[in-house]
Amino acid sequence: MNVSVEKMLIMVISLSFVVFLCVPLLNVTLNIINVTLQSSDGETLIHEIEKGIDYALTTLKTYHSNVTVPEGFEIWSEGDTLYIKYDVNGTSKTYEKSFSFQVNVTSPTLPGRYELRIWLDDDVLMIVFRKLTG
């Protein structure tokens, strides 16, 4: 194959143009997708907790689920009230729900994968996060 220097130069310039234009555009797109996925992680976990509470209260059985705890997620209880602090697109939000009984939470210590267990023990709603290993 006989390729002239001109054609070779045109191909190199075209390739460099594609690399310099497309790579940053792809990077921006992936960052937007990543931010969107992270922002919904807190809301997804809240939905899973609500689902577990409903299950535990209606069946009086323990709810089990493996969940991902995102960065910036905090959960705690004060008496009969459950509080959850989470981020949505860089904005901190707080979820608050009161019950007619005591709420006890064992909080996750760091972001990562946890086993979520929720059950009603006498008149205490138990919400426990246990770190998954491996």
Tab-separated table of C-alpha atoms in Angstrom:
chain	number	residue	atom	x	y	z
A	1	MET	CA	0.000	0.000	0.000
A	2	ASN	CA	1.460	3.290	-1.080
A	3	VAL	CA	0.280	6.175	1.126
A	4	SER	CA	1.499	9.648	0.420
A	5	VAL	CA	2.857	11.956	3.099
A	6	GLU	CA	-0.085	14.305	2.516
A	7	LYS	CA	-2.648	11.573	3.185
A	8	MET	CA	-0.719	10.468	6.260
A	9	LEU	CA	-0.641	14.040	7.578
A	10	ILE	CA	-4.390	14.485	6.951
A	11	MET	CA	-5.138	11.231	8.810
A	12	VAL	CA	-2.980	12.270	11.788
A	13	ILE	CA	-4.624	15.703	11.971
A	14	SER	CA	-8.104	14.155	11.680
A	15	LEU	CA	-7.349	11.604	14.378
A	16	SER	CA	-5.938	14.227	16.742
A	17	PHE	CA	-9.005	16.420	16.123
A	18	VAL	CA	-11.296	13.507	17.016
A	19	VAL	CA	-9.282	12.694	20.150
A	20	PHE	CA	-9.127	16.303	21.380
A	21	LEU	CA	-12.810	16.919	20.686
A	22	CYS	CA	-14.452	13.603	21.599
A	23	VAL	CA	-12.499	12.586	24.711
A	24	PRO	CA	-13.421	15.711	26.748
A	25	LEU	CA	-17.014	15.475	25.528
A	26	LEU	CA	-17.164	11.819	26.568
A	27	ASN	CA	-15.622	12.685	29.939
A	28	VAL	CA	-18.238	15.401	30.591
A	29	THR	CA	-21.027	13.006	29.614
A	30	LEU	CA	-19.721	10.290	31.953
A	31	ASN	CA	-19.388	12.798	34.812
A	32	ILE	CA	-23.009	13.902	34.334
A	33	ILE	CA	-24.154	10.272	34.381
A	34	ASN	CA	-22.076	9.597	37.508
A	35	VAL	CA	-23.509	12.625	39.367
A	36	THR	CA	-27.043	11.588	38.406
A	37	LEU	CA	-26.492	8.034	39.638
A	38	GLN	CA	-24.919	9.186	42.905
A	39	SER	CA	-27.654	11.695	43.614
A	40	SER	CA	-30.338	9.047	43.317
A	41	ASP	CA	-28.494	6.548	45.564
A	42	GLY	CA	-29.709	8.275	48.742
A	43	GLU	CA	-33.291	8.381	47.521
A	44	THR	CA	-33.077	4.741	46.407
A	45	LEU	CA	-31.858	3.734	49.866
A	46	ILE	CA	-34.662	5.706	51.548
A	47	HIS	CA	-37.167	3.890	49.320
A	48	GLU	CA	-35.612	0.553	50.373
A	49	ILE	CA	-35.832	1.535	54.063
A	50	GLU	CA	-39.495	2.557	53.667
A	51	LYS	CA	-40.210	-0.739	51.911
A	52	GLY	CA	-38.524	-2.617	54.767
A	53	ILE	CA	-40.454	-0.712	57.428
A	54	ASP	CA	-43.764	-1.419	55.674
A	55	TYR	CA	-42.863	-5.113	55.370
A	56	ALA	CA	-41.801	-5.399	59.019
A	57	LEU	CA	-44.910	-3.634	60.311
A	58	THR	CA	-47.416	-5.547	58.172
A	59	THR	CA	-45.913	-9.045	58.447
A	60	LEU	CA	-44.187	-8.740	61.849
A	61	LYS	CA	-41.207	-10.474	60.202
A	62	THR	CA	-37.639	-9.278	59.676
A	63	TYR	CA	-36.900	-7.528	56.396
A	64	HIS	CA	-33.493	-8.313	54.819
A	65	SER	CA	-31.828	-6.544	51.907
A	66	ASN	CA	-28.298	-5.839	50.686
A	67	VAL	CA	-27.955	-2.109	50.045
A	68	THR	CA	-25.366	0.448	49.002
A	69	VAL	CA	-24.843	3.350	51.380
A	70	PRO	CA	-23.685	6.413	49.402
A	71	GLU	CA	-21.294	9.167	50.449
A	72	GLY	CA	-22.976	11.797	52.638
A	73	PHE	CA	-25.754	9.475	53.877
A	74	GLU	CA	-26.590	9.677	57.591
A	75	ILE	CA	-29.396	7.950	59.484
A	76	TRP	CA	-30.317	8.282	63.148
A	77	SER	CA	-33.281	8.259	65.502
A	78	GLU	CA	-34.460	10.395	68.386
A	79	GLY	CA	-37.210	8.719	70.377
A	80	ASP	CA	-40.017	7.892	67.980
A	81	THR	CA	-38.610	9.839	65.010
A	82	LEU	CA	-36.368	8.584	62.205
A	83	TYR	CA	-34.051	11.080	60.496
A	84	ILE	CA	-32.081	10.601	57.291
A	85	LYS	CA	-29.702	13.154	55.807
A	86	TYR	CA	-28.692	12.639	52.174
A	87	ASP	CA	-27.460	14.566	49.135
A	88	VAL	CA	-29.254	15.205	45.852
A	89	ASN	CA	-27.086	16.873	43.207
A	90	GLY	CA	-24.927	18.476	45.894
A	91	THR	CA	-27.897	19.725	47.925
A	92	SER	CA	-28.334	18.303	51.421
A	93	LYS	CA	-31.852	17.076	52.228
A	94	THR	CA	-33.354	15.656	55.409
A	95	TYR	CA	-36.031	12.968	55.577
A	96	GLU	CA	-38.042	12.819	58.802
A	97	LYS	CA	-40.723	10.321	59.802
A	98	SER	CA	-42.420	9.847	63.175
A	99	PHE	CA	-43.917	6.609	64.470
A	100	SER	CA	-46.159	5.669	67.382
A	101	PHE	CA	-43.311	3.673	68.941
A	102	GLN	CA	-39.597	3.947	69.692
A	103	VAL	CA	-37.119	3.771	66.771
A	104	ASN	CA	-33.624	2.333	67.250
A	105	VAL	CA	-31.014	2.662	64.472
A	106	THR	CA	-27.595	1.059	64.118
A	107	SER	CA	-26.071	3.399	61.543
A	108	PRO	CA	-23.616	2.579	58.770
A	109	THR	CA	-20.162	3.951	59.572
A	110	LEU	CA	-18.844	4.489	56.031
A	111	PRO	CA	-20.152	4.386	52.475
A	112	GLY	CA	-20.267	0.870	51.012
A	113	ARG	CA	-22.281	-2.345	50.887
A	114	TYR	CA	-24.384	-3.291	53.914
A	115	GLU	CA	-26.997	-5.803	54.946
A	116	LEU	CA	-30.103	-3.876	55.983
A	117	ARG	CA	-32.334	-5.569	58.559
A	118	ILE	CA	-35.585	-4.062	59.838
A	119	TRP	CA	-37.961	-5.589	62.376
A	120	LEU	CA	-40.385	-4.706	65.160
A	121	ASP	CA	-39.118	-5.880	68.554
A	122	ASP	CA	-41.957	-5.455	71.081
A	123	ASP	CA	-42.655	-1.723	70.741
A	124	VAL	CA	-39.302	-0.789	69.165
A	125	LEU	CA	-38.669	-0.501	65.432
A	126	MET	CA	-35.134	-1.803	64.833
A	127	ILE	CA	-33.160	-0.641	61.765
A	128	VAL	CA	-29.716	-2.240	61.545
A	129	PHE	CA	-26.950	-1.824	58.965
A	130	ARG	CA	-24.271	-4.555	59.033
A	131	LYS	CA	-21.177	-4.110	56.843
A	132	LEU	CA	-20.822	-6.802	54.179
A	133	THR	CA	-17.346	-8.287	53.830
A	134	GLY	CA	-15.714	-9.532	50.673
